[in-house]
Coordinates of C-alpha atoms in Angstrom, one line a residue:
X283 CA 0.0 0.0 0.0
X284 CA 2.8 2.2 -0.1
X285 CA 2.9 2.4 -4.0
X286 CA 2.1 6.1 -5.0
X287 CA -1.4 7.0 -6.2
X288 CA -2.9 9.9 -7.6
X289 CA -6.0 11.0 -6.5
X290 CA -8.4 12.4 -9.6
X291 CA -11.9 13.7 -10.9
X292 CA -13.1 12.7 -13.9
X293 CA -15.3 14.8 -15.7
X294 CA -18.4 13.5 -17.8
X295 CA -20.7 15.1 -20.2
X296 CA -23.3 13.6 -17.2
X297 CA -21.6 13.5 -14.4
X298 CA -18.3 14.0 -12.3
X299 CA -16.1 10.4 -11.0
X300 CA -13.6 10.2 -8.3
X301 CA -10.6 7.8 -9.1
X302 CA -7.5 6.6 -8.0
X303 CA -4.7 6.0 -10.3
X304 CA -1.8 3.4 -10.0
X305 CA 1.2 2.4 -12.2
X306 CA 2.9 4.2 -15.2
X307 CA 1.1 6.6 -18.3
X308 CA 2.1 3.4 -20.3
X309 CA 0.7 0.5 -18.7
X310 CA -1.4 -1.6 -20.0
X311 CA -4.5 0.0 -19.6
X312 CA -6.9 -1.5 -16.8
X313 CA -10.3 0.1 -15.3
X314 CA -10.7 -1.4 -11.3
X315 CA -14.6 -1.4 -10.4
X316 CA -15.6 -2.0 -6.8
X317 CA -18.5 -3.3 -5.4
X318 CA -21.4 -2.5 -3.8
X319 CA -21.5 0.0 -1.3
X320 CA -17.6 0.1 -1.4
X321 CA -15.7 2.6 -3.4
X322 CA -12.0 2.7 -4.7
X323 CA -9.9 1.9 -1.6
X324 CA -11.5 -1.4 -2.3
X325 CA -7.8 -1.9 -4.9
X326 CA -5.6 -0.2 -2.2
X327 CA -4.2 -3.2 -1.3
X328 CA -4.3 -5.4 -4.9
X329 CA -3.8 -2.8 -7.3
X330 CA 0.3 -1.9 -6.1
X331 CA 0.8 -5.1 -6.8
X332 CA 0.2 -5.7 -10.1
X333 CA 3.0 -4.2 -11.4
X334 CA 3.1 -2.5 -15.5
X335 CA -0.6 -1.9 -15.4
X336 CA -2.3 1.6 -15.9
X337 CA -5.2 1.2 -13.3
X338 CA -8.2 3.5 -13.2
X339 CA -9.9 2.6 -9.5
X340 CA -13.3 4.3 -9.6
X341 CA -16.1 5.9 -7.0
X342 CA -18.9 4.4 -8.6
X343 CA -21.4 7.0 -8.9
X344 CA -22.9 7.3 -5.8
X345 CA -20.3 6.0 -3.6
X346 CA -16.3 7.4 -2.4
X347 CA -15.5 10.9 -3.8
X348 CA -18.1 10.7 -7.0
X349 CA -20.8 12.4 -7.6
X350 CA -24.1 11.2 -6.5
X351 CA -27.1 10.7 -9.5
X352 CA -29.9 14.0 -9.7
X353 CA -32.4 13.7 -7.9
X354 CA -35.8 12.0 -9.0
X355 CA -33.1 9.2 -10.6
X356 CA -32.3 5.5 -9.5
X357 CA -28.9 3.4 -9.4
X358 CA -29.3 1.0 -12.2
X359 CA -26.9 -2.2 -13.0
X360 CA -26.5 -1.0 -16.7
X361 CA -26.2 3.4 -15.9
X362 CA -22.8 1.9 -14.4
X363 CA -21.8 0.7 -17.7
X364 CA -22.2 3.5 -19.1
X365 CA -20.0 5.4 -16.7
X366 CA -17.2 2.9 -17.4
X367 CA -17.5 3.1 -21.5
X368 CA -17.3 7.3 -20.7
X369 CA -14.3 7.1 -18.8
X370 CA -12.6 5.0 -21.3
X371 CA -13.6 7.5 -24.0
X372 CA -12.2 10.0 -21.4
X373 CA -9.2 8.3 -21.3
X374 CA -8.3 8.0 -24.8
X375 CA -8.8 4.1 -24.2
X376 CA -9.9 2.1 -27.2
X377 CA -9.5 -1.2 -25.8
X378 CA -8.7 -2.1 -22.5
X379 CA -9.1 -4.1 -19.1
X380 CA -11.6 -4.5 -16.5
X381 CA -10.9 -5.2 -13.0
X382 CA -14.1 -6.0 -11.2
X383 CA -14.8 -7.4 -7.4
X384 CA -18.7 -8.0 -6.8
X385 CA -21.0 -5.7 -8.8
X386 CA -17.7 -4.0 -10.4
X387 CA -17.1 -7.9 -11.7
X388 CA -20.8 -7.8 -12.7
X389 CA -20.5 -4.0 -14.6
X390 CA -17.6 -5.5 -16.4
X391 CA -19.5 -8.8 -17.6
X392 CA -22.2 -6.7 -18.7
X393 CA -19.8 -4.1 -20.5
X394 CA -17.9 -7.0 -22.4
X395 CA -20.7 -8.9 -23.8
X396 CA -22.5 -5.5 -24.8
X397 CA -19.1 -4.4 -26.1
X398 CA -16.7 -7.6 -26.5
X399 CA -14.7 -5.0 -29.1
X400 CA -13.8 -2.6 -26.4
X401 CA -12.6 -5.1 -24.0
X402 CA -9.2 -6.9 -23.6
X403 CA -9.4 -9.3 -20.5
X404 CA -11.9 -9.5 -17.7
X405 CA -10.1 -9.9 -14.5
X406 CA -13.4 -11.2 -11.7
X407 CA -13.2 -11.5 -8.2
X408 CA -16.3 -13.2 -6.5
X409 CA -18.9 -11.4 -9.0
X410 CA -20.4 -12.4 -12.3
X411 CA -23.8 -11.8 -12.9
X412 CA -26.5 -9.2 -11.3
X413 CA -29.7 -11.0 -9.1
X414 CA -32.1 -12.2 -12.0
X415 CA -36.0 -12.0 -11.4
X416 CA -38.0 -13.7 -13.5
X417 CA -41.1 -11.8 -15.5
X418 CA -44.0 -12.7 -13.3
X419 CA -42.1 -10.7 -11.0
X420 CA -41.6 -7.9 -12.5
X421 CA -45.1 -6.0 -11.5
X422 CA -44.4 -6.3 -7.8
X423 CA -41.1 -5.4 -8.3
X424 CA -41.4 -2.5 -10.1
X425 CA -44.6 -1.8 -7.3
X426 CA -42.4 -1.7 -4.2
X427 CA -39.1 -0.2 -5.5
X428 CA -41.3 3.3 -6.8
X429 CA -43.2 3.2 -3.4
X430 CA -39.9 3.0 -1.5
X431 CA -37.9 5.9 -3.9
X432 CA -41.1 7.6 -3.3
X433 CA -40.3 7.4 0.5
X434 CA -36.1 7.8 0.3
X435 CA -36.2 11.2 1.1
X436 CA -37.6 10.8 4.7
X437 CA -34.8 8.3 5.8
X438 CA -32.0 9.9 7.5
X439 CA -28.3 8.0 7.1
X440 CA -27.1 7.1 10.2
X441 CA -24.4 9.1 12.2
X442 CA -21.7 7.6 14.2
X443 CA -19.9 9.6 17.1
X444 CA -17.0 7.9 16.5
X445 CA -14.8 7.0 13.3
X446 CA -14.3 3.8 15.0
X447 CA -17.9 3.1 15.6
X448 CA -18.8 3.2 11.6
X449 CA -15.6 1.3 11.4
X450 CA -17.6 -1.5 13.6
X451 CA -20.8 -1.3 11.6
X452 CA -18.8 -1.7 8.4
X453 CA -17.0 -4.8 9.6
X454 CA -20.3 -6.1 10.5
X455 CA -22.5 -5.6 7.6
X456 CA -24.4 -7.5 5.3
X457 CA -21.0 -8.8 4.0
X458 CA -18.5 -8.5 6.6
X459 CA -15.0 -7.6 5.9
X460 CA -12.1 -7.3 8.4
X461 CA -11.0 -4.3 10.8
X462 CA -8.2 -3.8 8.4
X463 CA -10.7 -3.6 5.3
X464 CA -13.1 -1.6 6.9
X465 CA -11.1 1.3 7.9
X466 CA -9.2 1.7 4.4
X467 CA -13.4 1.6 2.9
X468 CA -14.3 4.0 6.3
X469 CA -11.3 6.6 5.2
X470 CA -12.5 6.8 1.8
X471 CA -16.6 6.9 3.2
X472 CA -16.7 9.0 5.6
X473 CA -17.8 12.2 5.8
X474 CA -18.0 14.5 9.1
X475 CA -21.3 15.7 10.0
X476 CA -22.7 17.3 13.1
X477 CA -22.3 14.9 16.0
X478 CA -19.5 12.7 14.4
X479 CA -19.7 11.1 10.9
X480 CA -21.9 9.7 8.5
X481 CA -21.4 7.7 5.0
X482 CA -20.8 9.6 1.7
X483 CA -23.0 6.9 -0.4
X484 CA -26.4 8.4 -2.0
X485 CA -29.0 6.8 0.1
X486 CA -30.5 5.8 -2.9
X487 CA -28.1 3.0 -3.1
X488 CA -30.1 1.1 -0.7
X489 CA -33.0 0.7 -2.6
X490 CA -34.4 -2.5 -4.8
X491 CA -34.0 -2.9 -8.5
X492 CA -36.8 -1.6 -10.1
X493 CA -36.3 -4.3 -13.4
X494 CA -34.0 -7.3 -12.6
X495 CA -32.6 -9.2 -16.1
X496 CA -33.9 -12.8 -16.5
X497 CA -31.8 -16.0 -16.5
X498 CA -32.0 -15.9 -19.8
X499 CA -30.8 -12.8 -20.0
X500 CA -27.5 -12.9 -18.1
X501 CA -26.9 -16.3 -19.5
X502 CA -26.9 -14.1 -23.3
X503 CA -24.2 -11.5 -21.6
X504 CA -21.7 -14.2 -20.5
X505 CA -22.1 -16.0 -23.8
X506 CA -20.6 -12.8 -25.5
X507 CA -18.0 -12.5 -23.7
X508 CA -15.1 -13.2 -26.3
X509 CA -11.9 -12.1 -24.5
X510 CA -10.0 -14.1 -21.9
X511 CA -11.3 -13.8 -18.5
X512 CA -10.3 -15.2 -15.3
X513 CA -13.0 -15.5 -12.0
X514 CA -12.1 -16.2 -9.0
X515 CA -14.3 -17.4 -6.1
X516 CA -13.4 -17.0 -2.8
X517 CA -14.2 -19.9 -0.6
X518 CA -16.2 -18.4 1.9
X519 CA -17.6 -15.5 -0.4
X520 CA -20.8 -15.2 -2.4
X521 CA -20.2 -16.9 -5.9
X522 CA -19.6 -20.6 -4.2
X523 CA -23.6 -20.6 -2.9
X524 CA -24.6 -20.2 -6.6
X525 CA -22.8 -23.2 -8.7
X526 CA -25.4 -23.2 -11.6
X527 CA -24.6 -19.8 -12.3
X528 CA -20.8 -21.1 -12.6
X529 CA -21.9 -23.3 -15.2
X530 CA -23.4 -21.4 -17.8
X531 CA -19.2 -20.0 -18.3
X532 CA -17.6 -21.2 -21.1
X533 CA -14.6 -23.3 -20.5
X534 CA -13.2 -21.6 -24.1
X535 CA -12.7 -17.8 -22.5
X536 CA -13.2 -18.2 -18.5
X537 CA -10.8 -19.5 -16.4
X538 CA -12.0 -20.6 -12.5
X539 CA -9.4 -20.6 -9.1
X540 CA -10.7 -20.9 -6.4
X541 CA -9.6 -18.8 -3.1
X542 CA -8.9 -19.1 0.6
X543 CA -11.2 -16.5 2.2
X544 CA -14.3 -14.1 2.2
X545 CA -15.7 -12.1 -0.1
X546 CA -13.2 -9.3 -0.1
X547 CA -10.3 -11.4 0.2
X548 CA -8.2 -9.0 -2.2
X549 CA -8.7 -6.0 0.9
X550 CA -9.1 -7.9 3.8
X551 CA -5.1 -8.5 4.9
X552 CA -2.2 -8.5 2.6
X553 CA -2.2 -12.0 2.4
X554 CA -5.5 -12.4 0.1
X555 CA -4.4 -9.4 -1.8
X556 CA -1.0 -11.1 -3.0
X557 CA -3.0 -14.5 -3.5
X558 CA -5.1 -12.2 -5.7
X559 CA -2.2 -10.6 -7.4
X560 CA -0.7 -13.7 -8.2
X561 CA -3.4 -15.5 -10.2
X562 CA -3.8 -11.8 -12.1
X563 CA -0.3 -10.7 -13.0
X564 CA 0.4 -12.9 -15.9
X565 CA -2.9 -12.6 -17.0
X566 CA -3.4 -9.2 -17.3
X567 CA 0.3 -8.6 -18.1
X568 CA 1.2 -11.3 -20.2
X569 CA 4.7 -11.4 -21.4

């Protein structure tokens, strides 16, 4: 974590991104996606060690540094992809790399089978495809997630007296992640507030889909994928609960390792991280 990064702001005809920047002007250019609720310290640990890249570690909109969507507006899967594809064109990035953990790994399966021209290799850790819904569900879906955005605006985020008291509620979320983890996400999602501090993320964040794909339909995005891509699962993380979703990958482009640890095994100690590192510098550095 000593390696130098550059803190940024990426401007969009529709919006403004935080970012932090690793490596040399001309590595290999890679674009790191965190996931849900985290922001761009999620690579802190991973990204100074793969050595000869060029990576972009984004705030998703919403979440870190980045600007938060207008008001009136939801937080959908696909809006994300659109981000990325901007800041490539931002970039001057034709073709390039995606890093993704969680719903980054999801935004960058959706990106390369929507776009399999723009993409060179799909680096995954413990994400792959978005909850699916099926279309008798939809109605009810759609129901509740408009009544809830309807109601966003009288929930208040909560405020903790104490950095080291968010620090605690982090750690034990709906996915836990270690003291360690938590504070390098907390220094990066905090904000102070009157009467301590408070989380940066839009609120919004927190609500349901309103329109989830079909099995069908995530099934068509990872058959598109046509670049070299390598997913690993962490033992004790979210993608080894859902093994028929793991077989719908083609054995021709995706390569599987599995992982000691949880779900954000690449942040939680050093350890993960360089186990991470290692299946991912030859592959998105190859020689």
């Amino acid at each position: 974590m000593s390696a130098t990064v550059e803190e940024v702001r990426i401007s969009l005809p529709h919006t403004e991104l935080a970012a932090h920047i690793y490596g040399p002007e001309d590595g290999l250019p890679v674009i790191a996606l965190h996931g849900w609720l985290d922001n761009a310290a999620s690579f802190a640990r991973l990204a100074p060690k793969l050595t000869g890249l060029r990576i972009v570690a984004l705030d998703f909109a919403g979440h870190g540094h980045s600007d938060h969507r207008p008001a009136g507006t939801s937080y959908d899967i696909w809006d994300y992809v659109y981000d990325v594809l901007a800041v490539a064109d931002q970039m001057g990035w034709q073709r390039f790399s995606l890093l993704g953990h969680s719903m980054g790994a999801i935004v960058s399966v959706l990106m390369a089978g929507a776009l399999p021209e723009r993409i060179e290799r799909l680096a995954l850790i413990d994400g792959l495809v978005p909850f699916t819904g099926e279309a008798d569900e939809a109605p009810e879906r759609m129901g509740k997630a408009l009544r809830d955005l309807m109601a966003v605006g009288n929930k208040r985020k909560p405020v903790y007296r104490e950095f080291d008291r968010a620090v605690e509620a982090r750690m034990t979320g709906m996915i836990g992640v270690s003291r360690e983890a938590a504070e390098l996400l907390a220094q990066r999602g905090l904000m102070p507030v009157p009467g301590g501090y408070t989380w940066r993320t839009d609120s919004r964040l927190m609500l349901p889909s309103v329109m989830r794909l079909t099995q069908a339909h995530a099934r068509a995005f990872i058959s598109r994928v046509q670049c070299p891509a390598h997913l690993i699962i962490a033992e004790s993380g979210s993608l080894s609960r859902h093994e028929t979703v793991l077989e719908w990958l083609d054995a021709a482009y995706f390569t599987v390792t599995t992982l000691s640890g949880g779900h954000h095994l690449h942040v939680d100690d050093e350890a993960g991280a360089q186990r991470v590192a290692d299946c991912f510098k030859g592959f998105l550095h190859p020689s």
